[in-house]
mmCIF file of C-alpha atoms and ligand atoms in Angstrom:
data_model
loop_
_atom_site.group_PDB
_atom_site.id
_atom_site.type_symbol
_atom_site.label_atom_id
_atom_site.label_comp_id
_atom_site.label_asym_id
_atom_site.label_seq_id
_atom_site.Cartn_x
_atom_site.Cartn_y
_atom_site.Cartn_z
ATOM 1 C CA MET X 1 -4.798 18.818 -37.372
ATOM 2 C CA GLY X 2 -7.056 19.610 -34.419
ATOM 3 C CA PRO X 3 -5.615 19.746 -30.942
ATOM 4 C CA GLU X 4 -7.450 16.551 -29.967
ATOM 5 C CA GLU X 5 -5.695 14.411 -32.569
ATOM 6 C CA GLY X 6 -2.915 12.260 -31.163
ATOM 7 C CA THR X 7 -4.607 12.219 -27.758
ATOM 8 C CA ASP X 8 -3.647 9.079 -25.947
ATOM 9 C CA LEU X 9 -5.416 8.947 -22.582
ATOM 10 C CA VAL X 10 -8.689 10.352 -21.306
ATOM 11 C CA ILE X 11 -9.902 9.988 -17.725
ATOM 12 C CA ARG X 12 -13.490 11.115 -17.479
ATOM 13 C CA GLY X 13 -16.462 11.138 -15.151
ATOM 14 C CA ILE X 14 -14.058 11.854 -12.267
ATOM 15 C CA SER X 15 -16.143 12.349 -9.113
ATOM 16 C CA THR X 16 -13.523 14.643 -7.535
ATOM 17 C CA LEU X 17 -10.611 16.151 -9.458
ATOM 18 C CA LEU X 18 -7.931 18.069 -7.541
ATOM 19 C CA THR X 19 -5.214 19.534 -9.760
ATOM 20 C CA CYS X 20 -2.940 21.024 -7.019
ATOM 21 C CA ASP X 21 -2.209 23.797 -9.509
ATOM 22 C CA PRO X 22 -1.361 26.849 -7.366
ATOM 23 C CA GLY X 23 -2.909 29.054 -10.077
ATOM 24 C CA ARG X 24 -6.309 27.581 -9.223
ATOM 25 C CA GLU X 25 -6.166 28.443 -5.543
ATOM 26 C CA VAL X 26 -8.417 31.166 -4.209
ATOM 27 C CA ASP X 27 -7.433 32.353 -0.712
ATOM 28 C CA GLY X 28 -5.072 29.401 -0.412
ATOM 29 C CA ILE X 29 -7.669 26.772 -1.270
ATOM 30 C CA GLU X 30 -8.471 24.938 -4.490
ATOM 31 C CA VAL X 31 -12.103 23.985 -4.931
ATOM 32 C CA PRO X 32 -12.079 20.491 -6.489
ATOM 33 C CA VAL X 33 -13.921 19.889 -9.739
ATOM 34 C CA GLU X 34 -16.876 17.504 -9.758
ATOM 35 C CA ASP X 35 -17.428 15.402 -12.875
ATOM 36 C CA GLY X 36 -13.935 16.216 -14.113
ATOM 37 C CA THR X 37 -11.918 15.132 -17.122
ATOM 38 C CA VAL X 38 -8.169 14.816 -17.658
ATOM 39 C CA VAL X 39 -6.751 14.543 -21.161
ATOM 40 C CA VAL X 40 -3.195 13.338 -21.774
ATOM 41 C CA ARG X 41 -1.236 13.482 -24.973
ATOM 42 C CA HIS X 42 2.329 12.284 -25.570
ATOM 43 C CA GLY X 43 2.793 11.834 -21.828
ATOM 44 C CA ARG X 44 1.802 15.396 -20.947
ATOM 45 C CA ILE X 45 -1.343 16.932 -19.474
ATOM 46 C CA VAL X 46 -3.421 18.654 -22.158
ATOM 47 C CA TYR X 47 -6.510 19.390 -20.109
ATOM 48 C CA ALA X 48 -7.666 18.999 -16.492
ATOM 49 C CA GLY X 49 -11.007 20.494 -15.532
ATOM 50 C CA PRO X 50 -14.774 20.170 -15.813
ATOM 51 C CA GLY X 51 -15.972 17.451 -18.142
ATOM 52 C CA ASP X 52 -18.190 19.848 -20.074
ATOM 53 C CA GLY X 53 -15.230 22.093 -20.934
ATOM 54 C CA SER X 54 -13.045 19.268 -22.192
ATOM 55 C CA PRO X 55 -11.878 18.997 -25.799
ATOM 56 C CA VAL X 56 -14.013 16.484 -27.686
ATOM 57 C CA ILE X 57 -12.084 13.271 -28.248
ATOM 58 C CA PRO X 58 -13.262 11.150 -31.200
ATOM 59 C CA ASP X 59 -13.943 7.489 -30.395
ATOM 60 C CA GLY X 60 -10.959 5.224 -30.811
ATOM 61 C CA MET X 61 -8.436 8.060 -30.524
ATOM 62 C CA ALA X 62 -7.497 7.363 -26.923
ATOM 63 C CA THR X 63 -7.607 4.945 -24.037
ATOM 64 C CA VAL X 64 -10.605 6.031 -21.995
ATOM 65 C CA ILE X 65 -10.847 5.439 -18.254
ATOM 66 C CA ASP X 66 -14.165 5.921 -16.520
ATOM 67 C CA ALA X 67 -13.441 7.347 -13.063
ATOM 68 C CA ARG X 68 -16.939 7.633 -11.671
ATOM 69 C CA GLY X 69 -16.807 7.103 -7.907
ATOM 70 C CA HIS X 70 -13.097 7.950 -7.883
ATOM 71 C CA THR X 71 -10.855 10.861 -6.973
ATOM 72 C CA VAL X 72 -8.015 11.973 -9.252
ATOM 73 C CA ILE X 73 -4.961 13.862 -7.984
ATOM 74 C CA PRO X 74 -1.338 14.335 -9.176
ATOM 75 C CA GLY X 75 1.203 11.550 -8.603
ATOM 76 C CA PHE X 76 2.898 11.803 -5.216
ATOM 77 C CA VAL X 77 6.325 13.432 -4.994
ATOM 78 C CA ASP X 78 8.125 11.776 -2.068
ATOM 79 C CA SER X 79 10.710 14.474 -1.418
ATOM 80 C CA HIS X 80 12.615 12.909 1.495
ATOM 81 C CA THR X 81 13.649 9.252 1.597
ATOM 82 C CA HIS X 82 16.682 7.222 2.616
ATOM 83 C CA LEU X 83 15.899 4.309 0.289
ATOM 84 C CA ALA X 84 19.565 3.383 -0.202
ATOM 85 C CA PHE X 85 19.774 1.024 2.772
ATOM 86 C CA SER X 86 20.321 -2.691 3.126
ATOM 87 C CA GLY X 87 18.153 -5.065 5.170
ATOM 88 C CA ASP X 88 15.977 -3.706 7.955
ATOM 89 C CA ARG X 89 15.946 -3.107 11.695
ATOM 90 C CA ALA X 90 12.801 -4.974 12.635
ATOM 91 C CA PHE X 91 14.760 -6.403 15.580
ATOM 92 C CA GLU X 92 14.634 -2.965 17.256
ATOM 93 C CA LEU X 93 10.864 -3.004 17.625
ATOM 94 C CA GLY X 94 11.010 -5.149 20.770
ATOM 95 C CA ALA X 95 13.499 -2.770 22.403
ATOM 96 C CA LYS X 96 11.321 0.212 21.487
ATOM 97 C CA LEU X 97 8.313 -1.528 23.018
ATOM 98 C CA GLN X 98 10.299 -2.021 26.232
ATOM 99 C CA GLY X 99 10.721 1.742 26.330
ATOM 100 C CA ARG X 100 14.390 1.855 25.364
ATOM 101 C CA SER X 101 15.457 5.171 23.870
ATOM 102 C CA TYR X 102 17.114 5.600 20.514
ATOM 103 C CA LEU X 103 20.434 6.351 22.251
ATOM 104 C CA GLU X 104 20.199 3.127 24.294
ATOM 105 C CA ILE X 105 19.475 1.165 21.122
ATOM 106 C CA LEU X 106 22.449 2.839 19.463
ATOM 107 C CA LYS X 107 24.730 1.850 22.358
ATOM 108 C CA ALA X 108 23.507 -1.748 22.130
ATOM 109 C CA GLY X 109 24.740 -1.922 18.527
ATOM 110 C CA GLY X 110 21.497 -0.954 16.798
ATOM 111 C CA GLY X 111 20.503 2.319 15.236
ATOM 112 C CA ILE X 112 22.092 4.003 12.277
ATOM 113 C CA LEU X 113 25.525 2.429 12.758
ATOM 114 C CA SER X 114 24.102 -1.067 12.296
ATOM 115 C CA SER X 115 22.636 0.112 8.970
ATOM 116 C CA VAL X 116 26.061 1.499 8.054
ATOM 117 C CA ARG X 117 27.693 -1.888 8.772
ATOM 118 C CA ALA X 118 25.015 -3.639 6.710
ATOM 119 C CA LEU X 119 25.333 -1.344 3.695
ATOM 120 C CA ARG X 120 29.132 -1.410 3.612
ATOM 121 C CA GLY X 121 28.880 -5.198 3.219
ATOM 122 C CA THR X 122 26.237 -5.040 0.456
ATOM 123 C CA THR X 123 27.107 -5.358 -3.234
ATOM 124 C CA LEU X 124 25.642 -3.020 -5.836
ATOM 125 C CA PRO X 125 23.398 -5.737 -7.383
ATOM 126 C CA SER X 126 21.967 -6.636 -3.982
ATOM 127 C CA LEU X 127 21.367 -2.980 -3.103
ATOM 128 C CA LEU X 128 19.661 -2.441 -6.451
ATOM 129 C CA GLU X 129 17.361 -5.399 -5.908
ATOM 130 C CA GLN X 130 16.330 -4.126 -2.471
ATOM 131 C CA MET X 131 15.766 -0.561 -3.671
ATOM 132 C CA ARG X 132 13.820 -1.764 -6.701
ATOM 133 C CA SER X 133 11.369 -3.622 -4.497
ATOM 134 C CA ARG X 134 10.852 -0.458 -2.383
ATOM 135 C CA LEU X 135 10.318 1.646 -5.511
ATOM 136 C CA ASP X 136 7.804 -0.865 -6.863
ATOM 137 C CA ARG X 137 5.847 -0.631 -3.657
ATOM 138 C CA MET X 138 5.992 3.173 -3.868
ATOM 139 C CA ALA X 139 4.558 3.021 -7.386
ATOM 140 C CA ARG X 140 1.667 0.867 -6.175
ATOM 141 C CA TYR X 141 1.010 3.500 -3.488
ATOM 142 C CA GLY X 142 0.934 6.330 -6.008
ATOM 143 C CA THR X 143 4.454 7.783 -5.884
ATOM 144 C CA THR X 144 5.820 8.895 -9.256
ATOM 145 C CA THR X 145 8.822 11.036 -8.197
ATOM 146 C CA VAL X 146 11.247 10.098 -5.422
ATOM 147 C CA GLU X 147 14.200 11.784 -3.763
ATOM 148 C CA VAL X 148 16.788 9.323 -2.436
ATOM 149 C CA LYS X 149 19.567 10.227 -0.017
ATOM 150 C CA SER X 150 22.817 8.383 0.442
ATOM 151 C CA GLY X 151 24.086 8.398 4.020
ATOM 152 C CA TYR X 152 24.343 4.798 5.202
ATOM 153 C CA GLY X 153 27.818 4.398 3.762
ATOM 154 C CA LEU X 154 29.644 7.261 5.471
ATOM 155 C CA ASP X 155 32.786 6.330 3.579
ATOM 156 C CA LEU X 156 33.624 7.417 0.075
ATOM 157 C CA GLU X 157 33.265 4.038 -1.606
ATOM 158 C CA THR X 158 29.847 3.200 -0.137
ATOM 159 C CA GLU X 159 28.463 6.714 -0.572
ATOM 160 C CA LEU X 160 29.406 6.656 -4.253
ATOM 161 C CA ARG X 161 27.911 3.162 -4.607
ATOM 162 C CA SER X 162 24.626 4.381 -3.095
ATOM 163 C CA LEU X 163 24.458 7.286 -5.537
ATOM 164 C CA GLU X 164 25.369 5.006 -8.418
ATOM 165 C CA ALA X 165 22.375 2.848 -7.460
ATOM 166 C CA VAL X 166 20.172 5.960 -7.581
ATOM 167 C CA SER X 167 21.379 6.752 -11.070
ATOM 168 C CA ILE X 168 20.873 3.196 -12.362
ATOM 169 C CA LEU X 169 17.353 3.070 -10.910
ATOM 170 C CA ASP X 170 16.482 6.474 -12.358
ATOM 171 C CA GLY X 171 17.466 5.138 -15.753
ATOM 172 C CA THR X 172 15.634 1.817 -15.468
ATOM 173 C CA SER X 173 12.511 2.459 -13.410
ATOM 174 C CA ARG X 174 9.486 4.398 -14.623
ATOM 175 C CA GLN X 175 9.649 6.768 -11.668
ATOM 176 C CA ASP X 176 11.878 9.842 -11.615
ATOM 177 C CA ILE X 177 14.540 9.457 -8.956
ATOM 178 C CA HIS X 178 16.721 12.308 -7.701
ATOM 179 C CA GLY X 179 19.866 11.795 -5.659
ATOM 180 C CA THR X 180 21.046 13.630 -2.550
ATOM 181 C CA PHE X 181 24.504 13.234 -1.033
ATOM 182 C CA LEU X 182 24.052 12.860 2.737
ATOM 183 C CA GLY X 183 27.576 11.902 3.764
ATOM 184 C CA ALA X 184 26.914 14.075 6.827
ATOM 185 C CA HIS X 185 24.149 11.800 8.165
ATOM 186 C CA ALA X 186 26.142 10.706 11.234
ATOM 187 C CA VAL X 187 29.772 10.732 12.338
ATOM 188 C CA PRO X 188 31.101 7.246 11.546
ATOM 189 C CA PRO X 189 33.077 5.404 14.254
ATOM 190 C CA GLU X 190 36.413 5.834 12.453
ATOM 191 C CA TRP X 191 36.272 9.621 12.938
ATOM 192 C CA SER X 192 36.625 11.210 16.359
ATOM 193 C CA SER X 193 34.559 14.366 15.830
ATOM 194 C CA ASP X 194 32.113 16.032 13.471
ATOM 195 C CA GLU X 195 34.832 18.578 12.619
ATOM 196 C CA ASP X 196 37.396 15.969 11.549
ATOM 197 C CA TYR X 197 34.820 14.076 9.520
ATOM 198 C CA ALA X 198 33.619 17.356 7.954
ATOM 199 C CA ASP X 199 37.205 18.057 6.843
ATOM 200 C CA HIS X 200 37.188 14.682 5.106
ATOM 201 C CA ILE X 201 33.762 15.369 3.540
ATOM 202 C CA CYS X 202 34.894 18.733 2.187
ATOM 203 C CA SER X 203 38.341 17.705 0.971
ATOM 204 C CA SER X 204 37.677 14.174 -0.359
ATOM 205 C CA MET X 205 34.029 13.186 -0.536
ATOM 206 C CA LEU X 206 32.408 16.279 -2.056
ATOM 207 C CA PRO X 207 34.868 16.569 -4.955
ATOM 208 C CA ALA X 208 34.376 12.866 -5.758
ATOM 209 C CA VAL X 209 30.572 13.097 -5.495
ATOM 210 C CA ALA X 210 30.572 16.162 -7.746
ATOM 211 C CA GLU X 211 32.808 14.420 -10.267
ATOM 212 C CA GLN X 212 30.540 11.353 -10.278
ATOM 213 C CA GLY X 213 27.785 13.799 -11.271
ATOM 214 C CA ILE X 214 24.759 11.958 -9.876
ATOM 215 C CA ALA X 215 23.702 13.911 -6.783
ATOM 216 C CA ARG X 216 21.695 17.104 -7.298
ATOM 217 C CA PHE X 217 21.477 17.983 -3.596
ATOM 218 C CA CYS X 218 23.666 17.868 -0.509
ATOM 219 C CA ASP X 219 22.007 17.360 2.888
ATOM 220 C CA VAL X 220 23.379 17.581 6.452
ATOM 221 C CA PHE X 221 21.877 16.276 9.707
ATOM 222 C CA CYS X 222 22.222 19.467 11.770
ATOM 223 C CA GLU X 223 21.493 18.382 15.345
ATOM 224 C CA THR X 224 22.964 18.353 18.847
ATOM 225 C CA GLY X 225 25.478 15.509 19.046
ATOM 226 C CA VAL X 226 25.582 15.062 15.249
ATOM 227 C CA PHE X 227 26.672 18.083 13.158
ATOM 228 C CA SER X 228 26.819 21.534 14.777
ATOM 229 C CA SER X 229 25.430 24.523 12.903
ATOM 230 C CA GLU X 230 28.980 25.785 12.222
ATOM 231 C CA VAL X 231 30.045 22.469 10.705
ATOM 232 C CA THR X 232 26.761 22.217 8.775
ATOM 233 C CA GLU X 233 27.357 25.639 7.240
ATOM 234 C CA ARG X 234 30.911 24.717 6.262
ATOM 235 C CA ILE X 235 29.831 21.507 4.512
ATOM 236 C CA LEU X 236 26.928 23.145 2.671
ATOM 237 C CA MET X 237 29.034 26.104 1.538
ATOM 238 C CA ALA X 238 31.547 23.648 0.098
ATOM 239 C CA ALA X 239 28.714 21.641 -1.504
ATOM 240 C CA SER X 240 27.338 24.801 -3.125
ATOM 241 C CA GLY X 241 30.770 25.455 -4.554
ATOM 242 C CA HIS X 242 30.541 22.049 -6.236
ATOM 243 C CA GLY X 243 27.112 22.871 -7.698
ATOM 244 C CA LEU X 244 25.027 20.852 -5.227
ATOM 245 C CA VAL X 245 21.845 22.431 -3.862
ATOM 246 C CA PRO X 246 21.731 22.540 -0.028
ATOM 247 C CA LYS X 247 19.082 20.769 2.069
ATOM 248 C CA LEU X 248 19.104 20.355 5.841
ATOM 249 C CA HIS X 249 17.684 18.039 8.496
ATOM 250 C CA ILE X 250 16.990 20.544 11.308
ATOM 251 C CA ASP X 251 15.234 20.855 14.685
ATOM 252 C CA GLU X 252 14.308 17.171 15.006
ATOM 253 C CA LEU X 253 15.421 16.947 18.635
ATOM 254 C CA GLU X 254 16.637 20.454 19.455
ATOM 255 C CA SER X 255 16.821 23.783 17.674
ATOM 256 C CA ILE X 256 20.513 24.679 17.260
ATOM 257 C CA GLY X 257 20.359 27.373 14.602
ATOM 258 C CA GLY X 258 19.728 25.215 11.557
ATOM 259 C CA ALA X 259 17.150 27.629 10.115
ATOM 260 C CA ASP X 260 19.693 30.479 10.078
ATOM 261 C CA VAL X 261 22.213 28.246 8.320
ATOM 262 C CA ALA X 262 19.574 27.217 5.756
ATOM 263 C CA ILE X 263 18.883 30.860 4.902
ATOM 264 C CA LYS X 264 22.582 31.734 4.788
ATOM 265 C CA VAL X 265 23.522 28.909 2.414
ATOM 266 C CA GLY X 266 20.442 29.346 0.182
ATOM 267 C CA ALA X 267 18.877 25.947 0.956
ATOM 268 C CA ILE X 268 15.915 24.775 -1.109
ATOM 269 C CA SER X 269 14.295 22.992 1.852
ATOM 270 C CA VAL X 270 14.574 22.206 5.554
ATOM 271 C CA GLU X 271 13.264 18.918 6.915
ATOM 272 C CA HIS X 272 11.724 17.509 10.164
ATOM 273 C CA LEU X 273 11.125 20.855 12.007
ATOM 274 C CA LEU X 274 9.720 19.393 15.229
ATOM 275 C CA ARG X 275 11.259 22.186 17.326
ATOM 276 C CA THR X 276 11.073 25.071 14.864
ATOM 277 C CA GLY X 277 9.477 28.207 16.349
ATOM 278 C CA PRO X 278 7.259 30.848 14.688
ATOM 279 C CA GLU X 279 10.104 33.325 14.199
ATOM 280 C CA ASP X 280 12.247 30.808 12.313
ATOM 281 C CA ALA X 281 9.177 29.718 10.330
ATOM 282 C CA ARG X 282 8.622 33.324 9.211
ATOM 283 C CA SER X 283 12.277 33.774 8.235
ATOM 284 C CA LEU X 284 12.284 30.512 6.286
ATOM 285 C CA ALA X 285 9.056 31.531 4.530
ATOM 286 C CA ARG X 286 10.526 34.913 3.561
ATOM 287 C CA SER X 287 13.479 33.112 1.978
ATOM 288 C CA GLY X 288 11.158 30.890 -0.077
ATOM 289 C CA ILE X 289 12.416 27.725 1.623
ATOM 290 C CA ILE X 290 10.036 24.740 1.786
ATOM 291 C CA GLY X 291 9.514 22.917 5.092
ATOM 292 C CA VAL X 292 9.392 19.159 4.575
ATOM 293 C CA LEU X 293 7.418 17.431 7.332
ATOM 294 C CA LEU X 294 7.878 13.730 8.098
ATOM 295 C CA PRO X 295 5.136 12.521 10.446
ATOM 296 C CA GLY X 296 6.132 8.874 9.971
ATOM 297 C CA THR X 297 9.232 9.512 12.074
ATOM 298 C CA PRO X 298 7.587 10.428 15.418
ATOM 299 C CA PHE X 299 5.047 7.668 14.734
ATOM 300 C CA ALA X 300 7.832 5.085 14.345
ATOM 301 C CA LEU X 301 9.656 6.465 17.393
ATOM 302 C CA MET X 302 6.425 6.072 19.403
ATOM 303 C CA LYS X 303 6.362 9.769 20.303
ATOM 304 C CA ASP X 304 3.481 12.214 20.422
ATOM 305 C CA ASP X 305 5.634 15.003 19.064
ATOM 306 C CA TYR X 306 4.591 16.086 15.581
ATOM 307 C CA ALA X 307 5.770 19.136 13.671
ATOM 308 C CA PRO X 308 3.500 22.183 14.210
ATOM 309 C CA ALA X 309 2.171 22.189 10.650
ATOM 310 C CA ARG X 310 -0.755 24.498 11.423
ATOM 311 C CA MET X 311 1.519 27.167 12.917
ATOM 312 C CA PHE X 312 3.896 26.894 9.942
ATOM 313 C CA MET X 313 1.098 27.468 7.450
ATOM 314 C CA ASP X 314 -0.231 30.387 9.542
ATOM 315 C CA GLU X 315 3.263 31.925 9.402
ATOM 316 C CA GLY X 316 3.317 31.540 5.618
ATOM 317 C CA LEU X 317 5.753 28.620 5.446
ATOM 318 C CA ASP X 318 4.807 26.211 2.663
ATOM 319 C CA VAL X 319 5.021 22.611 3.830
ATOM 320 C CA ALA X 320 5.643 19.386 1.952
ATOM 321 C CA LEU X 321 5.035 15.870 3.263
ATOM 322 C CA ALA X 322 7.325 12.892 2.724
ATOM 323 C CA THR X 323 7.790 9.353 4.030
ATOM 324 C CA ASP X 324 11.397 9.622 5.359
ATOM 325 C CA CYS X 325 11.472 5.914 4.382
ATOM 326 C CA ASN X 326 14.470 4.463 6.244
ATOM 327 C CA PRO X 327 15.198 1.427 8.455
ATOM 328 C CA ASN X 328 13.871 3.285 11.512
ATOM 329 C CA CYS X 329 10.698 4.485 9.755
ATOM 330 C CA TYR X 330 10.019 1.824 7.179
ATOM 331 C CA THR X 331 7.084 2.875 5.057
ATOM 332 C CA GLU X 332 6.775 3.539 1.329
ATOM 333 C CA SER X 333 3.189 4.749 1.698
ATOM 334 C CA MET X 334 2.393 8.394 1.012
ATOM 335 C CA PRO X 335 -1.323 7.710 1.702
ATOM 336 C CA PHE X 336 -0.404 6.672 5.247
ATOM 337 C CA ILE X 337 1.690 9.839 5.669
ATOM 338 C CA ILE X 338 -1.314 11.888 4.500
ATOM 339 C CA SER X 339 -3.492 10.157 7.111
ATOM 340 C CA LEU X 340 -0.924 10.973 9.826
ATOM 341 C CA ALA X 341 -0.758 14.592 8.633
ATOM 342 C CA CYS X 342 -4.523 14.922 9.057
ATOM 343 C CA TYR X 343 -4.965 12.878 12.225
ATOM 344 C CA ARG X 344 -1.829 14.030 14.089
ATOM 345 C CA MET X 345 -0.885 17.424 12.633
ATOM 346 C CA GLY X 346 -4.320 18.902 11.962
ATOM 347 C CA MET X 347 -3.795 19.367 8.239
ATOM 348 C CA THR X 348 -6.879 19.281 6.020
ATOM 349 C CA PRO X 349 -7.024 16.616 3.283
ATOM 350 C CA PHE X 350 -6.409 19.362 0.701
ATOM 351 C CA GLU X 351 -3.382 20.742 2.578
ATOM 352 C CA ALA X 352 -1.944 17.263 3.032
ATOM 353 C CA ILE X 353 -2.395 16.309 -0.641
ATOM 354 C CA ARG X 354 -0.856 19.626 -1.708
ATOM 355 C CA GLY X 355 2.087 18.848 0.599
ATOM 356 C CA ALA X 356 2.482 15.411 -0.963
ATOM 357 C CA THR X 357 2.411 16.700 -4.550
ATOM 358 C CA ILE X 358 3.192 20.266 -5.655
ATOM 359 C CA ASN X 359 5.006 21.280 -2.466
ATOM 360 C CA GLY X 360 7.091 18.098 -2.642
ATOM 361 C CA ALA X 361 7.967 19.087 -6.199
ATOM 362 C CA ARG X 362 8.971 22.559 -4.969
ATOM 363 C CA ALA X 363 11.215 20.983 -2.317
ATOM 364 C CA LEU X 364 13.051 19.359 -5.241
ATOM 365 C CA GLY X 365 12.923 22.314 -7.641
ATOM 366 C CA LEU X 366 10.687 20.299 -9.995
ATOM 367 C CA GLN X 367 7.524 22.423 -9.798
ATOM 368 C CA ASP X 368 7.604 23.322 -13.491
ATOM 369 C CA GLU X 369 7.527 19.639 -14.527
ATOM 370 C CA VAL X 370 5.572 17.638 -11.947
ATOM 371 C CA GLY X 371 3.392 17.992 -8.849
ATOM 372 C CA SER X 372 0.197 19.333 -10.395
ATOM 373 C CA LEU X 373 -2.240 18.482 -13.175
ATOM 374 C CA THR X 374 -1.421 21.575 -15.200
ATOM 375 C CA PRO X 375 -1.471 21.598 -19.009
ATOM 376 C CA GLY X 376 2.069 21.131 -20.271
ATOM 377 C CA LYS X 377 3.306 19.234 -17.227
ATOM 378 C CA ARG X 378 4.113 15.539 -17.216
ATOM 379 C CA ALA X 379 1.057 13.311 -16.915
ATOM 380 C CA ASP X 380 1.792 11.850 -13.464
ATOM 381 C CA ILE X 381 -1.627 10.953 -12.089
ATOM 382 C CA VAL X 382 -3.137 8.916 -9.284
ATOM 383 C CA ILE X 383 -6.674 7.516 -9.404
ATOM 384 C CA LEU X 384 -7.938 6.880 -5.881
ATOM 385 C CA ASP X 385 -10.768 4.784 -4.553
ATOM 386 C CA GLY X 386 -13.416 6.921 -2.924
ATOM 387 C CA PRO X 387 -15.459 9.758 -4.387
ATOM 388 C CA THR X 388 -14.079 12.667 -2.269
ATOM 389 C CA LEU X 389 -10.735 13.954 -0.966
ATOM 390 C CA ASP X 390 -11.736 13.012 2.586
ATOM 391 C CA HIS X 391 -11.690 9.311 1.715
ATOM 392 C CA LEU X 392 -7.919 9.322 1.266
ATOM 393 C CA PRO X 393 -6.878 10.165 4.854
ATOM 394 C CA TYR X 394 -10.105 8.852 6.366
ATOM 395 C CA ARG X 395 -9.452 5.212 5.504
ATOM 396 C CA PHE X 396 -5.943 4.532 6.790
ATOM 397 C CA GLY X 397 -3.668 1.508 6.722
ATOM 398 C CA ILE X 398 -5.068 0.325 3.405
ATOM 399 C CA ASN X 399 -3.936 1.130 -0.108
ATOM 400 C CA PRO X 400 -6.467 3.569 -1.610
ATOM 401 C CA VAL X 401 -4.654 3.784 -4.962
ATOM 402 C CA ARG X 402 -6.612 2.288 -7.834
ATOM 403 C CA MET X 403 -4.138 3.264 -10.523
ATOM 404 C CA THR X 404 -0.794 5.068 -10.837
ATOM 405 C CA ILE X 405 0.009 6.775 -14.143
ATOM 406 C CA LYS X 406 3.502 8.078 -14.968
ATOM 407 C CA ASP X 407 4.138 10.161 -18.098
ATOM 408 C CA GLY X 408 0.743 9.030 -19.370
ATOM 409 C CA THR X 409 1.582 5.322 -18.967
ATOM 410 C CA ILE X 410 -0.282 3.135 -16.489
ATOM 411 C CA LEU X 411 2.343 1.875 -14.018
ATOM 412 C CA GLY X 412 0.084 -0.457 -12.170
ATOM 413 C CA SER X 413 -2.708 -0.567 -9.724
ATOM 414 C CA GLY X 414 -2.874 -0.865 -5.979
ATOM 415 C CA GLU X 415 -5.340 -3.425 -4.785
ATOM 416 C CA PRO X 416 -7.734 -5.079 -7.225
HETATM 417 ZN ZN1 ZN I 501 15.753 11.908 6.897
#
């Protein structure tokens, strides 16, 4: 039996093929292949490279897709989302346009606590229906792997319900979905301080989350007025003890020592990083921690403050890109995030696509399975309109995805 027998999908004539395989980078850059071919067998990548080096596939052995005029890249790994929310906060847009700050909106009954009220009153079937529609949209925009945080329950029952939804969706949707316990997203009104609530998280919530067995990660919003660095460290140490991998929201508004905590607790990633300086970036890089950048957030907050992606990369910190999809930054579109990364953070199309694929996978510890078109990995592939990488960020606000493929199966297409 030749290696080409049993082949089930061939994409050929690809105008631009970018594998995002770190092994193909020379001096930190991968030169895309022109006239490329990708061969998939049993849901895994068998070959990704120049068409003339491809195994010969006999007629009728595989579904063949002609990708002339198109660009092919790995499926997007959206490594930071808060999809487990109910309803939306469209009503806050008017207040934002009047120049009201997030804290003013919070005081007027909006903000995160209104999402907490909404989710606590939402049944599991209703939450599932809402999350499913967001995941479907993500699939149409090319996302094949998604991280989902809890954190709009802030009580044991609703946090567990959010994670249960993650598990059900992982089992029933074609995408891979990975759960993060973010009980420390905000201090809920029934607790007087971050320290008291942290006691409750450590003594009651973490053991129950660990026993439920759904969350892989534990995240904390380490920020002035939310969780101090001391409290963050305490929660993440306890989480580690329960087998959860630490992640941190740090330096979104102020830098309060979150990077040091991340290194101390052995975090896999740190997220936001608007105020992270070069020294912290170097220390994070030395510890092999991935920086997850979320340019949708300043965009939605109508700020001109974007994370210093260029400086991070110069300091050796590997950066991922994610949507941060949540009621205050409501987008499922990784292509839009890639446009923002190029237009507002000075990332090149290659750097942005790498951030949205292999580096997202590294932020989730999934780099051996997904994130690049490497033989042996799962066949998670996006076919884009446009013949070069530049077309993806260049044309923004539209859906450039022609086809999303997960495990070698066509999930659907973007626009006709
Ligand atoms: Zn977030």
